[in-house]
XYZ file of C-alpha atoms in Angstrom:
430
model
C -9.496 -25.761 25.811
C -7.110 -22.528 26.269
C -8.712 -19.908 28.756
C -7.922 -16.119 29.143
C -5.799 -17.144 32.278
C -3.823 -18.961 29.926
C -3.709 -16.250 27.580
C -2.788 -13.361 30.061
C -0.478 -15.747 32.253
C 2.135 -13.396 33.942
C 0.091 -10.158 33.593
C 0.033 -9.688 36.968
C 3.844 -9.709 37.155
C 3.913 -6.345 35.482
C 3.527 -3.071 37.383
C 1.166 -1.699 35.139
C 0.599 1.469 37.580
C 4.164 2.550 36.641
C 3.580 2.412 32.880
C 1.417 5.026 30.954
C -0.820 5.408 27.809
C -2.435 8.738 26.417
C -5.164 8.544 29.300
C -2.714 8.442 32.049
C -1.442 5.382 34.206
C -2.018 1.838 32.407
C -3.317 0.075 35.463
C -6.510 -0.643 33.336
C -4.957 -2.353 30.558
C -5.128 -5.923 32.011
C -8.776 -5.442 32.142
C -9.040 -4.397 28.812
C -6.867 -7.342 27.394
C -9.162 -9.564 29.398
C -12.260 -8.230 27.654
C -10.456 -8.517 24.547
C -9.694 -12.226 24.879
C -13.053 -13.536 25.852
C -15.672 -11.026 26.882
C -18.960 -10.476 24.628
C -18.992 -8.371 21.443
C -19.700 -5.118 23.014
C -17.131 -5.394 25.736
C -14.636 -6.875 23.325
C -15.299 -3.857 20.678
C -14.899 -1.373 23.459
C -11.625 -2.650 24.700
C -10.362 -2.641 21.038
C -11.447 0.870 20.441
C -9.500 2.017 23.644
C -6.508 -0.186 23.058
C -6.198 0.876 19.497
C -7.210 4.419 19.475
C -5.989 5.786 22.785
C -4.486 3.895 25.280
C -1.354 2.263 23.640
C -0.344 5.309 21.727
C 1.997 6.949 24.169
C 4.744 9.340 22.760
C 7.666 7.461 23.810
C 9.937 6.740 26.813
C 10.435 3.697 28.902
C 7.160 4.193 30.599
C 5.081 3.193 27.535
C 2.845 0.279 28.141
C 2.639 -0.460 24.312
C 5.690 -3.188 24.279
C 4.561 -4.714 27.422
C 1.089 -5.684 25.927
C 2.794 -7.405 22.680
C 3.121 -10.839 24.395
C -0.294 -11.053 25.502
C -1.782 -9.589 22.385
C 0.172 -12.234 20.420
C -1.247 -15.228 22.680
C -4.860 -13.561 22.084
C -4.188 -13.593 18.468
C -2.963 -17.039 18.255
C -5.327 -19.040 20.562
C -8.346 -16.930 21.601
C -11.530 -18.946 21.040
C -13.443 -16.078 19.221
C -12.030 -15.105 15.778
C -13.153 -11.513 16.394
C -10.610 -11.561 19.078
C -7.876 -13.028 17.250
C -8.544 -10.433 14.500
C -8.563 -7.521 16.777
C -5.328 -8.640 18.451
C -3.622 -8.611 15.125
C -4.632 -5.399 14.335
C -3.355 -3.847 17.339
C -0.051 -5.679 16.901
C 0.202 -4.023 13.746
C -0.549 -0.681 15.126
C 2.106 -1.022 17.623
C 4.663 -2.268 15.220
C 4.404 0.045 12.382
C 1.741 2.719 13.026
C -1.477 3.577 11.682
C -3.052 0.869 9.644
C -3.686 3.117 6.391
C -0.213 3.382 5.848
C 1.063 2.144 2.392
C 4.448 1.318 0.611
C 5.996 2.272 -2.559
C 6.451 -1.073 -4.098
C 9.398 0.192 -5.981
C 11.370 1.169 -2.863
C 10.192 -1.795 -0.562
C 9.853 -1.493 3.417
C 12.784 0.173 5.093
C 11.926 -0.378 8.473
C 15.647 -0.385 9.698
C 16.233 3.168 8.867
C 12.800 4.073 10.481
C 13.463 2.513 13.650
C 17.195 3.761 13.915
C 15.706 7.308 13.292
C 12.627 6.695 15.949
C 15.148 5.250 18.582
C 17.121 8.637 18.467
C 13.846 10.636 19.024
C 12.714 10.741 22.722
C 8.923 11.188 21.536
C 9.061 8.030 19.559
C 11.726 5.995 21.408
C 8.927 3.389 22.192
C 8.280 2.350 18.887
C 11.130 0.361 17.951
C 10.788 -1.516 21.240
C 7.201 -2.276 20.014
C 8.356 -3.491 16.806
C 11.095 -5.723 18.228
C 8.520 -7.150 20.568
C 6.037 -8.121 17.871
C 8.920 -9.482 15.673
C 9.896 -11.922 18.388
C 6.266 -13.155 18.236
C 6.438 -13.639 14.694
C 6.766 -17.518 14.575
C 3.572 -17.979 16.362
C 1.681 -15.185 14.241
C 3.003 -16.599 11.035
C 1.079 -20.028 11.958
C -1.915 -17.860 11.562
C -1.895 -18.127 7.704
C -3.557 -21.475 8.487
C -6.126 -19.971 10.811
C -9.677 -21.405 10.137
C -10.990 -17.789 9.839
C -10.214 -15.896 6.570
C -10.128 -12.613 7.838
C -7.333 -13.760 10.382
C -5.371 -15.236 7.753
C -5.337 -12.143 5.439
C -4.309 -9.968 8.424
C -1.579 -12.043 9.311
C -0.457 -11.873 5.748
C -0.437 -8.180 5.876
C 1.329 -7.950 9.063
C 4.296 -9.971 7.788
C 4.889 -7.326 5.005
C 6.386 -4.952 7.521
C 9.123 -7.419 8.506
C 11.403 -8.001 5.545
C 13.914 -8.978 7.709
C 12.158 -12.137 8.478
C 11.655 -12.967 4.696
C 13.792 -16.001 4.580
C 11.258 -17.619 7.238
C 8.083 -16.121 6.272
C 8.535 -16.206 2.555
C 8.092 -19.995 2.362
C 5.487 -19.831 4.679
C 3.480 -17.339 2.606
C 4.378 -19.433 -0.571
C 3.110 -22.469 0.827
C -0.237 -20.805 2.336
C -0.611 -19.276 -1.134
C -0.706 -22.698 -2.782
C -3.347 -24.047 -0.188
C -5.511 -20.999 0.126
C -9.226 -21.148 -1.228
C -10.215 -17.615 -0.416
C -9.153 -15.113 -3.236
C -9.071 -12.152 -0.914
C -6.787 -14.015 1.188
C -4.635 -14.974 -1.847
C -4.363 -11.513 -2.822
C -3.359 -10.264 0.693
C -0.549 -12.934 0.538
C 0.430 -11.852 -3.086
C 0.791 -8.212 -2.044
C 3.034 -9.150 0.908
C 5.084 -11.246 -1.269
C 5.462 -8.260 -3.891
C 7.131 -6.514 -0.683
C 9.363 -9.245 0.709
C 9.276 -11.823 -1.805
C 12.261 -12.741 -4.038
C 13.361 -14.758 -6.952
C 12.600 -18.150 -4.858
C 9.056 -17.475 -4.941
C 8.506 -16.119 -8.527
C 7.228 -19.493 -9.983
C 4.327 -19.641 -7.195
C 3.367 -15.802 -7.869
C 3.493 -16.418 -11.609
C 1.303 -19.298 -11.573
C -1.452 -17.367 -10.024
C -1.605 -15.282 -13.196
C -3.890 -18.105 -14.369
C -6.252 -18.065 -11.477
C -9.856 -18.058 -11.920
C -10.418 -14.949 -9.841
C -9.596 -11.540 -11.084
C -8.331 -10.052 -7.623
C -5.817 -12.932 -7.625
C -4.573 -12.409 -11.106
C -4.477 -8.605 -10.559
C -2.241 -8.804 -7.345
C -0.331 -11.676 -8.954
C 0.412 -9.371 -11.808
C 1.536 -6.783 -9.051
C 3.554 -9.076 -7.243
C 5.327 -10.316 -10.574
C 6.124 -6.990 -11.700
C 7.832 -6.297 -8.448
C 9.967 -9.639 -8.590
C 10.754 -8.906 -12.362
C 11.833 -5.323 -11.622
C 13.775 -5.874 -8.250
C 14.994 -9.554 -8.401
C 16.562 -11.670 -10.978
C 15.833 -15.471 -11.598
C 18.567 -18.001 -11.700
C 18.184 -20.477 -14.756
C 21.076 -22.713 -14.375
C 20.248 -24.465 -17.785
C 21.029 -21.173 -19.398
C 24.151 -20.049 -17.857
C 26.833 -21.202 -15.729
C 26.242 -21.927 -11.965
C 25.808 -18.662 -9.938
C 24.772 -16.766 -13.020
C 21.745 -14.538 -12.990
C 19.198 -13.585 -15.727
C 16.048 -11.826 -15.848
C 12.653 -13.267 -16.458
C 11.915 -13.905 -20.015
C 10.423 -11.056 -21.957
C 7.179 -13.154 -22.534
C 6.773 -13.083 -18.833
C 7.207 -9.445 -18.485
C 4.914 -8.489 -21.469
C 2.089 -10.774 -20.079
C 2.275 -8.782 -16.753
C 2.125 -5.654 -18.511
C -0.967 -6.906 -20.551
C -2.688 -7.963 -17.156
C -1.957 -4.810 -15.276
C -3.131 -2.651 -18.368
C -6.343 -4.682 -18.510
C -7.112 -4.072 -15.037
C -6.445 -0.481 -15.062
C -8.870 -0.179 -17.879
C -11.761 -1.671 -16.022
C -14.008 0.951 -14.511
C -16.388 -1.575 -13.418
C -13.832 -3.210 -10.966
C -13.552 -2.182 -7.302
C -10.272 -0.892 -7.272
C -10.256 -0.042 -3.469
C -10.460 -3.844 -2.657
C -9.593 -4.508 1.149
C -6.322 -6.596 0.481
C -3.822 -4.367 1.988
C -3.432 -1.338 -0.146
C -4.632 0.554 -3.017
C -4.448 -1.524 -6.014
C -4.459 1.175 -8.590
C -1.516 2.987 -6.918
C 0.433 -0.337 -6.702
C -0.528 -1.018 -10.498
C 0.725 2.355 -11.361
C 4.056 1.994 -9.599
C 4.649 -1.247 -11.348
C 3.945 -0.077 -14.827
C 6.305 2.698 -14.250
C 8.965 0.416 -13.050
C 8.315 -1.813 -16.010
C 8.704 1.251 -18.563
C 12.131 1.556 -17.376
C 13.225 -1.987 -18.997
C 14.645 -1.767 -22.400
C 12.972 -4.931 -23.768
C 9.767 -3.313 -23.262
C 10.394 -0.078 -25.056
C 8.021 -0.949 -27.800
C 5.229 -1.216 -25.073
C 5.842 2.293 -23.955
C 2.486 3.509 -25.388
C 0.362 0.675 -23.700
C 2.183 1.520 -20.479
C 1.297 5.197 -20.615
C -2.231 4.351 -21.406
C -2.732 2.207 -18.644
C -1.059 4.653 -16.326
C -3.668 7.205 -17.466
C -6.346 4.788 -16.819
C -4.800 4.254 -13.185
C -4.154 7.995 -12.419
C -7.614 8.732 -13.118
C -8.499 6.744 -10.073
C -5.592 7.088 -7.747
C -6.418 8.874 -4.478
C -5.402 12.462 -4.555
C -2.985 11.946 -1.744
C -0.935 9.648 -3.482
C -0.952 10.686 -7.256
C 1.744 13.579 -7.512
C 4.866 11.818 -8.106
C 3.314 9.072 -10.085
C 1.490 11.568 -12.405
C 4.739 13.627 -13.113
C 6.521 10.491 -13.914
C 4.039 9.456 -16.321
C 4.137 12.894 -18.208
C 7.685 12.448 -18.330
C 7.261 8.988 -20.019
C 4.861 10.357 -22.338
C 6.261 13.625 -23.446
C 10.025 13.118 -22.813
C 12.317 14.887 -20.509
C 14.048 17.022 -23.078
C 12.131 20.513 -23.550
C 11.007 20.885 -27.303
C 8.681 23.285 -28.706
C 5.199 22.294 -27.799
C 2.479 21.384 -30.300
C 0.026 24.207 -30.817
C -3.171 22.405 -30.169
C -4.348 19.486 -28.267
C -5.226 17.741 -31.664
C -1.574 17.997 -32.534
C -0.804 15.407 -29.704
C -0.526 11.634 -30.128
C -3.607 9.747 -29.030
C -1.836 8.101 -26.189
C -0.555 11.695 -24.765
C -4.230 12.870 -25.128
C -5.516 10.158 -23.093
C -3.035 10.772 -20.239
C -3.981 14.370 -20.371
C -7.817 13.547 -20.095
C -7.201 10.994 -17.331
C -4.936 13.587 -15.187
C -7.772 16.166 -15.955
C -10.173 13.922 -14.570
C -8.560 13.150 -11.529
C -7.790 16.857 -11.096
C -11.428 17.720 -11.596
C -13.990 15.580 -9.601
C -11.489 12.791 -9.328
C -11.466 9.665 -7.160
C -10.963 11.114 -3.721
C -14.005 11.070 -1.549
C -12.446 13.234 0.949
C -11.253 16.122 -1.175
C -12.725 19.547 -0.316
C -13.734 21.678 -3.302
C -11.857 24.511 -2.115
C -8.495 23.023 -2.160
C -6.074 22.744 -4.841
C -5.847 19.012 -5.383
C -2.103 18.813 -5.548
C 1.214 20.693 -5.959
C 4.292 19.158 -7.606
C 7.391 20.315 -5.861
C 10.011 18.541 -7.863
C 12.415 20.618 -9.955
C 13.628 17.764 -11.993
C 10.079 17.355 -13.309
C 9.644 20.952 -14.359
C 11.049 20.692 -17.967
C 8.330 18.010 -19.017
C 5.545 19.584 -16.811
C 6.207 22.985 -18.564
C 5.819 21.362 -21.791
C 2.458 19.849 -20.905
C 1.264 22.971 -19.333
C 2.303 24.951 -22.438
C 0.183 22.550 -24.672
C -2.770 22.580 -22.396
C -2.710 26.484 -21.906
C -2.402 26.833 -25.497
C -5.147 24.349 -26.496
C -7.505 24.680 -23.598
C -8.378 20.928 -24.370
C -10.596 21.790 -27.424
C -11.417 19.467 -30.081
C -12.596 16.485 -28.230
C -15.591 16.321 -30.671
C -17.837 14.658 -28.371
C -19.955 15.289 -25.215
C -17.121 14.604 -22.812
C -16.027 17.139 -19.999
C -13.492 19.814 -21.027
C -10.943 20.732 -18.449
C -9.243 23.882 -17.442
C -5.745 24.081 -18.604
C -2.854 23.121 -15.990
C -1.334 26.310 -15.066
C 2.392 26.797 -14.637
C 3.668 29.992 -12.913
C 7.006 30.730 -13.603
C 9.331 29.558 -10.970
C 6.564 27.882 -9.016
C 5.494 24.378 -8.757
C 2.675 23.092 -10.918
C -0.807 23.164 -9.586
C -3.947 21.515 -10.702
C -6.756 23.997 -10.393
C -10.127 22.224 -10.967
C -12.820 23.530 -13.382
C -15.240 21.323 -14.947
C -17.258 22.257 -18.244
C -19.655 20.404 -20.478
C -18.576 20.068 -23.926
């Protein structure tokens, strides 16, 4: 049986009094790690709170205690008796390696930790973060084994940690695929699929596509997100259809199926979009729909994609929606300025749907922390203004009349000459 002495072996060899955290000298860190490893629930939760929220977040410098705690936290995550201790240690490791747990990635861009670490290393106030990242990366072989942990929450957290280390994808990718094929818990499968969406490549395409037939909704949805990422980012080699070394994209039927699955879930208002699987699924879905919209072979599905984008953007948190909404407008209305229709009724049903969905978010919307006095969001991208100007002209001229049913009407989007577009909220009954 592994004891806390085993987990904290060598901790007394470190001069913790020389190191610092936000509360001062770090000579209390060994006791907190001891409590995290094997104390009762109350002491463990208090140790976790201090280590997570205050003690290990020192701005920078060689005296930061954070990187020195990583080997001990990794041992706790791998071998502590209580699953709660393992889970807490994993959460702190992620905090040390990449920052706040609420951070999300643009799936179309991927995870660029190399640039971020280089910038931080040159900044004296953040210089310890790259060292923490490297310390966690050194522990990845043992932490990857937690994909087989008896506790589902630990397995999911381990999967989410791996997405921040794309440089280790050659090792972690196959481990994630193997774990996915053996995983009985849908939430853990979803977490694995979202990690594969970021770090996976064509070698895992078959395993991901297979999950589109899973009985669980959350697994099918995240499989569609991951499949879309692989389709739009990587090529799949089919030796039987070309010479050795050639690469062709996945079949059109596969891409069309992915669009259909994403659209299905985007339209489902009864499904809990903010599922705790490692990211906001409606935001990821909108990203992947926009990426798929750029594929020539799917041009005939543009209306379906715009409709699904509207369904997503009505629900996306206001802090994330701005760029995606602007791109959706360009997709629906085009980027070449033309004479705007004179009335809302002159728009196509797909354009009307997108406008109503954006207005819905601009009104009461989906964000639980929006203050009524704050303008919901501002666009600051000059390249988007032609399409947005056309949209604003349509809405200003029509005022969204003629909906013909008791649904809410929305104030127009107002574009002031030379200024970014701002959504101003005002809800009216029809």
